Short mmCIF file of C-alpha atoms and ligand atoms in Angstrom, two decimals:
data_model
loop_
_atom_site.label_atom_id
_atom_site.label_comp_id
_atom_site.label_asym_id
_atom_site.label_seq_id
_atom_site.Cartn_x
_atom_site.Cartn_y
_atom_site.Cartn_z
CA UNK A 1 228.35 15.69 -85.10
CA UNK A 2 228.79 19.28 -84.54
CA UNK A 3 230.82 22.03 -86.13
CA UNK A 4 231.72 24.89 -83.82
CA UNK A 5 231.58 28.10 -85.90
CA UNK A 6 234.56 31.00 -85.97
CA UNK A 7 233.88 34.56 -84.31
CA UNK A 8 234.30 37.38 -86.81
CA UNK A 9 234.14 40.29 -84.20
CA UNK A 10 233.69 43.58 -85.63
CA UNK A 11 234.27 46.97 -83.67
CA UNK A 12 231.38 49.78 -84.00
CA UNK A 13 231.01 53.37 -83.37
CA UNK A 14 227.94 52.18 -81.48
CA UNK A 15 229.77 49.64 -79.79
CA UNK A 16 230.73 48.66 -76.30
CA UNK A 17 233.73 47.33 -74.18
CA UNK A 18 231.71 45.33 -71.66
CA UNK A 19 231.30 42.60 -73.36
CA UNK A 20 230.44 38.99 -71.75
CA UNK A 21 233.64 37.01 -70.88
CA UNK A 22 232.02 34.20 -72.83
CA UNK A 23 232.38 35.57 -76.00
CA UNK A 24 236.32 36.18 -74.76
CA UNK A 25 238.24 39.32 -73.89
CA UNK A 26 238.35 41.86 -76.36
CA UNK A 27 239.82 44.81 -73.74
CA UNK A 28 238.97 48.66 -74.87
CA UNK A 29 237.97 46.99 -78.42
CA UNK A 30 234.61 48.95 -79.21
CA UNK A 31 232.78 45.75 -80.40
CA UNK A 32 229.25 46.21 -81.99
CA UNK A 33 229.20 43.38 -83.38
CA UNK A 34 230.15 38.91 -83.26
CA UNK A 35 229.22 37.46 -85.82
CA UNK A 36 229.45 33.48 -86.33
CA UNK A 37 231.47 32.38 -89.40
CA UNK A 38 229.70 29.66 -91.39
CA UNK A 39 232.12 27.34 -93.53
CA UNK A 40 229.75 27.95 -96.78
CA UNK A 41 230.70 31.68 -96.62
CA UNK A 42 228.33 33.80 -98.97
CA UNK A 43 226.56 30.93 -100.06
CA UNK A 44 224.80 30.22 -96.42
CA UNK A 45 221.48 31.31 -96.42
CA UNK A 46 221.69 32.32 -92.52
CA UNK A 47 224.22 34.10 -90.59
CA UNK A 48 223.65 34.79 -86.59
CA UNK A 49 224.96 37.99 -85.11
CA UNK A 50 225.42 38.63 -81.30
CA UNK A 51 224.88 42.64 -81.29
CA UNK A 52 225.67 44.91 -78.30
CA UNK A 53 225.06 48.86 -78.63
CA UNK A 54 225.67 51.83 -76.95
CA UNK A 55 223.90 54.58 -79.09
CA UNK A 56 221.17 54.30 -81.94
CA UNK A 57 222.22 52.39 -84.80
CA UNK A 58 221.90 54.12 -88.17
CA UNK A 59 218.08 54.57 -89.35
CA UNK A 60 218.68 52.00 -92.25
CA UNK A 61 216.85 49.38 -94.42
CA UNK A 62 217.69 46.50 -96.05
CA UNK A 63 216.68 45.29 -100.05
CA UNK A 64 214.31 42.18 -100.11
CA UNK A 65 215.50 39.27 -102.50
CA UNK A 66 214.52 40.85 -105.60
CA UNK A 67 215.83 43.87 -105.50
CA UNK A 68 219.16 42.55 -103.55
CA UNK A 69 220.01 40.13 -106.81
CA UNK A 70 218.78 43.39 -108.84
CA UNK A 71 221.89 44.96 -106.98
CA UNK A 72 224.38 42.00 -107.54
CA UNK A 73 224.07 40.56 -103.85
CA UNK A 74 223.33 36.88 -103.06
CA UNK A 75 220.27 37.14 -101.72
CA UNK A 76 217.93 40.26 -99.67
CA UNK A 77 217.65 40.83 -95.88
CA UNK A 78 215.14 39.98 -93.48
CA UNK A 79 216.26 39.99 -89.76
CA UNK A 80 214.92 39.32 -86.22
CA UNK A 81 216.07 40.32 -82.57
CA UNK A 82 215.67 38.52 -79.75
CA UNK A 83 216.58 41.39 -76.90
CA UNK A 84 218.89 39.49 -74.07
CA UNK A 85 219.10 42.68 -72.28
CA UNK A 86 218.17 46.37 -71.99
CA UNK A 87 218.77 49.18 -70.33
CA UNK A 88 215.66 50.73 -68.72
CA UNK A 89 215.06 52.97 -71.30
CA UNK A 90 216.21 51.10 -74.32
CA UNK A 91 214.30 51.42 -77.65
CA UNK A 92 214.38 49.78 -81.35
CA UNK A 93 212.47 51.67 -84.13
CA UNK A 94 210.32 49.61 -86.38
CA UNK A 95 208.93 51.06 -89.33
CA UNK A 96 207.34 54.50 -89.53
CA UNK A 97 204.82 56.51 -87.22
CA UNK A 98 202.58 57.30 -90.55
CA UNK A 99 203.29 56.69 -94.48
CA UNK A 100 205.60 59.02 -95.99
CA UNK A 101 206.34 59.72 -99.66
CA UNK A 102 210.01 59.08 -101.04
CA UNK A 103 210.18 62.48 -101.39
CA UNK A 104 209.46 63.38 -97.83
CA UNK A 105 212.03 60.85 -96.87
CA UNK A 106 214.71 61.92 -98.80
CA UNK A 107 214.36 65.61 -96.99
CA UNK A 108 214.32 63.82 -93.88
CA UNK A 109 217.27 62.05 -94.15
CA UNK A 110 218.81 64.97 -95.45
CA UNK A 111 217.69 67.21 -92.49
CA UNK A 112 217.36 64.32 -89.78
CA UNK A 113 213.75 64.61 -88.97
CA UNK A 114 213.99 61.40 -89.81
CA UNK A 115 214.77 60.46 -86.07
CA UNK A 116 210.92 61.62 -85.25
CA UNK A 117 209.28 59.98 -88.00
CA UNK A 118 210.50 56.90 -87.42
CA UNK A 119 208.31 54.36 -84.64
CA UNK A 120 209.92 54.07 -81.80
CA UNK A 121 209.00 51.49 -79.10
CA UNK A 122 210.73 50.25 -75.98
CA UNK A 123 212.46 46.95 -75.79
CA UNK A 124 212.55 44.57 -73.10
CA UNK A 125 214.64 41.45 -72.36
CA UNK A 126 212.78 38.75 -73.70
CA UNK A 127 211.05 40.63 -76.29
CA UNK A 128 211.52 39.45 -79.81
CA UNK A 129 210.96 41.55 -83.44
CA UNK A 130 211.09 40.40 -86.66
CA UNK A 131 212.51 42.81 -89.26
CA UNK A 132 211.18 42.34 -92.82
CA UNK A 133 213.44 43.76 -95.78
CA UNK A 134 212.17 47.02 -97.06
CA UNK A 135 211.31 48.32 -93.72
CA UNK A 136 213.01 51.85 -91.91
CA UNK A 137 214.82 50.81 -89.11
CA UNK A 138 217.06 51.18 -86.23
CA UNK A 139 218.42 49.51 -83.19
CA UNK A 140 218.86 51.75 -80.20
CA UNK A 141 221.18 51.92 -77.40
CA UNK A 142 221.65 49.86 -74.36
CA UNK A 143 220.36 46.87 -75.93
CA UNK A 144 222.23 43.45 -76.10
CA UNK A 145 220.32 41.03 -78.66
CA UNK A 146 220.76 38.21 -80.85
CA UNK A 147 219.91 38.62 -84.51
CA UNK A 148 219.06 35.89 -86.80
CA UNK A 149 219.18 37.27 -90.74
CA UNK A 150 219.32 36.23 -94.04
CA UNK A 151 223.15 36.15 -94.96
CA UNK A 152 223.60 39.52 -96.61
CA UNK A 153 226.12 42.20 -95.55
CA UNK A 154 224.10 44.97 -97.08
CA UNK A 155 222.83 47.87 -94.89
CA UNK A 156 221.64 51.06 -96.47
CA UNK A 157 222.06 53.56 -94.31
CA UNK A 158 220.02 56.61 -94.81
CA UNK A 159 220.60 58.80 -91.59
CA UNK A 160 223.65 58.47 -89.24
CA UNK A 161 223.64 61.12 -86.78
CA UNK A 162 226.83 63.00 -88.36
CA UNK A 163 229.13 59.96 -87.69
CA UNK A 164 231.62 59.85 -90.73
CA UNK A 165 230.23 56.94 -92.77
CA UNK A 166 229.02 56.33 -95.56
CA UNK A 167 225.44 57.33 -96.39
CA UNK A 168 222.83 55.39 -99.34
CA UNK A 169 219.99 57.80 -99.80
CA UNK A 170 219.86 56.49 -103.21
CA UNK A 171 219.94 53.10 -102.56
CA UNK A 172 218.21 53.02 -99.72
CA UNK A 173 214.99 54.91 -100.85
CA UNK A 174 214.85 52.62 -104.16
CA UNK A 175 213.85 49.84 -102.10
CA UNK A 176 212.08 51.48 -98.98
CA UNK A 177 208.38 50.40 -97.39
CA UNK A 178 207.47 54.21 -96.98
CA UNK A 179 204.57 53.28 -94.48
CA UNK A 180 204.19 51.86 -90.89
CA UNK A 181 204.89 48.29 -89.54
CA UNK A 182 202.51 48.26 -86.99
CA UNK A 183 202.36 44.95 -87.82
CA UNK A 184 205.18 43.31 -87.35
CA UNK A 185 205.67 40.37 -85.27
CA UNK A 186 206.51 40.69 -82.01
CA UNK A 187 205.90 38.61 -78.88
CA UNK A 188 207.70 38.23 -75.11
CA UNK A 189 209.42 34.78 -75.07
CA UNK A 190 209.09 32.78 -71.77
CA UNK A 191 212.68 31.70 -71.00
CA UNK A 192 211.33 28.61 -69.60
CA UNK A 193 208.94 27.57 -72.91
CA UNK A 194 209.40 26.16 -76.71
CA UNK A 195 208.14 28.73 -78.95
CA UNK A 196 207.66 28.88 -82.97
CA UNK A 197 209.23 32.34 -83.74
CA UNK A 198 209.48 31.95 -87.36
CA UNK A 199 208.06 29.71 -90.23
CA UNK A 200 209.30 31.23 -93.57
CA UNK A 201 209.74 32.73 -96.04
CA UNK A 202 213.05 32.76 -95.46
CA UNK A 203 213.89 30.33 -92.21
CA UNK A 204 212.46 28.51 -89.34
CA UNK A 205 213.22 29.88 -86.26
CA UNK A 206 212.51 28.25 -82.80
CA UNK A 207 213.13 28.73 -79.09
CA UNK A 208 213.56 25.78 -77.08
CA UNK A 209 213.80 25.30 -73.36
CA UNK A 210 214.75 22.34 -71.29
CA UNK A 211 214.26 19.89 -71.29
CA UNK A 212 214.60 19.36 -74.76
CA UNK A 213 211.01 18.12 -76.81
CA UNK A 214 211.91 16.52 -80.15
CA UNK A 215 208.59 16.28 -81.19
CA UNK A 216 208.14 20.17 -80.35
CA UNK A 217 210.99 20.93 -83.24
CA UNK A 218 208.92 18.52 -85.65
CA UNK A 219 210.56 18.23 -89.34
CA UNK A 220 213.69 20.20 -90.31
CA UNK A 221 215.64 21.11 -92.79
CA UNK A 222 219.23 19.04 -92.58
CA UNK A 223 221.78 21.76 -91.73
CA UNK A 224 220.76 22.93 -88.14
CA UNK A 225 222.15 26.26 -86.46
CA UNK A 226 222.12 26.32 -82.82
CA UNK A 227 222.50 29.07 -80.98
CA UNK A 228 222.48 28.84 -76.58
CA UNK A 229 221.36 31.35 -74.96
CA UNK A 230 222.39 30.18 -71.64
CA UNK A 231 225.07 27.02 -70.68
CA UNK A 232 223.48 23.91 -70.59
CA UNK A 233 223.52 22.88 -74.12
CA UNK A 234 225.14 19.43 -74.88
CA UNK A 235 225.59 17.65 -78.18
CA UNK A 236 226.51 13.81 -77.16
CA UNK A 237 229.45 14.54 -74.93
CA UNK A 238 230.70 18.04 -75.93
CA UNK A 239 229.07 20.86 -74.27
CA UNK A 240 228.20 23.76 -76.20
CA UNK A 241 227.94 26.87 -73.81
CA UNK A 242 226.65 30.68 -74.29
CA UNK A 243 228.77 32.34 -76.62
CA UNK A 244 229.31 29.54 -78.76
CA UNK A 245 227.27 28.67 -82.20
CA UNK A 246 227.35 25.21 -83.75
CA UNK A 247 225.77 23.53 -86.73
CA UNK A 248 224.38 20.46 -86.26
CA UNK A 249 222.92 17.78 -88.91
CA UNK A 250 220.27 16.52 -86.91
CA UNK A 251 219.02 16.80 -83.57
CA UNK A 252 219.46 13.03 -82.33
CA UNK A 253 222.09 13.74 -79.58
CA UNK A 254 221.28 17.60 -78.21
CA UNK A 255 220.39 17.40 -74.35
CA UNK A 256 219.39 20.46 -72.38
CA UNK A 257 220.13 20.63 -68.80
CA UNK A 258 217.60 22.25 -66.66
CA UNK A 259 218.02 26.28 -67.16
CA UNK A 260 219.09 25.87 -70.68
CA UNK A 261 218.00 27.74 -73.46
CA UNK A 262 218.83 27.89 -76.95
CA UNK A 263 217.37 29.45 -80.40
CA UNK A 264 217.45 26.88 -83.76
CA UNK A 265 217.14 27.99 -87.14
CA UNK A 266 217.30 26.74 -90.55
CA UNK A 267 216.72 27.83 -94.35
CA UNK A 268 213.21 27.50 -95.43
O1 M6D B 1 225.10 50.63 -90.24
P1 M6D B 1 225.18 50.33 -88.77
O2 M6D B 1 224.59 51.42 -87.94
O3 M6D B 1 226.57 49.98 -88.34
O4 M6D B 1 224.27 49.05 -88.53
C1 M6D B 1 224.50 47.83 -89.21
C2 M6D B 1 223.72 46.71 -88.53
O5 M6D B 1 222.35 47.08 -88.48
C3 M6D B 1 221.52 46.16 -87.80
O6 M6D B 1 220.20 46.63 -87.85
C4 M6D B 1 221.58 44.79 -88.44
O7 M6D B 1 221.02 44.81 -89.72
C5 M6D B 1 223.03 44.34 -88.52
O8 M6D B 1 223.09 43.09 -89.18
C6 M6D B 1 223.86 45.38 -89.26
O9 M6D B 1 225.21 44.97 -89.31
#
């Protein structure tokens, strides 16, 4: 049995209006953002986001658990990205070049030297980053990627290149990782090969390729989240194409037709 999960689409500054038919036709709408809908609301541990950009994202970071429950939120924020396409000179900053003080940080928010401080690298299709609460961060432009996160809605934002929102200097540098993330995991994903992305502390997070290896996935948790990234995708009889998300309770009936591609997740 699957359930198909709701869009919540959500319209950015950094947006775009090009985005693919699959996900339906939103016109001029400036979506950023598509995020899946899962029945448990606040209480799921996961949420999956379909992000397309067209400028930097804020520089931001995100609480961990500890300091998220501190704040009165469910739970903290650890993300990944899996980059399904790029401009040629896209870019995601991870982390910072060298360690700053809070101090220093605070001026550089305030000033926006921030922007220079923080590590930017380019970003491929195919090129996958995980995240980890704490960390000074930003998504640039020209990127269209999948993000797989813990299920909290809370972004600090600490720079925002004048746009008028709101700012969380305060916030933010409470529960900021003032030094670099050199290393963070990153890999290129074959489009064509299972790989292990993530195994905790927070979720499991796999890519699979057809044709679909059962013993590859191994043990699971029981609520499944599966996520194509091309069509292909079938549970029993009902397809499940690119731009759809479903959850699944086990894995007895998914095929994969050659070319398909999907990520799975589930809570640690
Ligand atoms: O604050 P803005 O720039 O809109 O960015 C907010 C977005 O940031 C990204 O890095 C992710 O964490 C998204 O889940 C989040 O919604």
């Amino acid at each position: 049995m699957l359930t198909r999960l709701p869009l919540h689409i959500v319209e950015k500054p950094w947006g775009r209006t090009d985005i693919p038919a699959a996900f339906g036709d939103f016109g001029e709408r400036r979506i950023g953002e598509i995020w899946f809908a899962h029945p448990d609301g606040d209480a799921a541990p996961l949420m999956i986001k379909f992000l397309f950009t067209s400028e930097r994202l804020s520089i931001q970071v995100h609480p961990d658990d500890v300091r998220a429950r501190a704040a009165g939120h469910a739970r903290g924020k650890d993300e990944c990205w899996l980059i399904l396409g790029a401009e040629p000179d896209a870019e995601l900053g991870l982390g910072l070049k060298a360690p700053a003080d809070v101090a220093a940080l605070r001026a550089a928010a305030q000033d926006g030297s921030i922007v220079d401080m923080v590590d930017w690298r380019p970003a491929q299709a195919g090129e996958f980053f995980y995240n980890a609460a704490g960390t000074i961060h930003a998504i640039g432009g020209g990127l269209t990627l999948v993000e797989v996160q813990q299920n909290a809605d809370c972004t600090y934002r600490l720079f925002d290149y004048g746009r008028p929102r709101d700012l969380h200097l305060d916030d933010g540098l409470a529960v900021v990782d003032a030094a670099p993330s050199h290393g963070a995991p990153h890999c290129a994903i074959d489009p064509a090969a299972n790989k292990r992305l993530v195994d905790g502390p927070h979720f499991h997070l796999l890519h699979l390729a057809a044709p679909f290896d059962r013993d590859f996935v191994g043990p699971t948790g029981q609520s499944l989240t599966l996520v194509p990234l091309a069509d292909g995708c079938r549970i029993g009889d009902e397809p499940l194409p690119f731009g759809e998300v479903a959850l699944l309770e086990d894995l007895s009936s998914l095929e994969m037709a050659p070319g398909a591609r999907a990520l799975l997740c589930w809570a640690a």
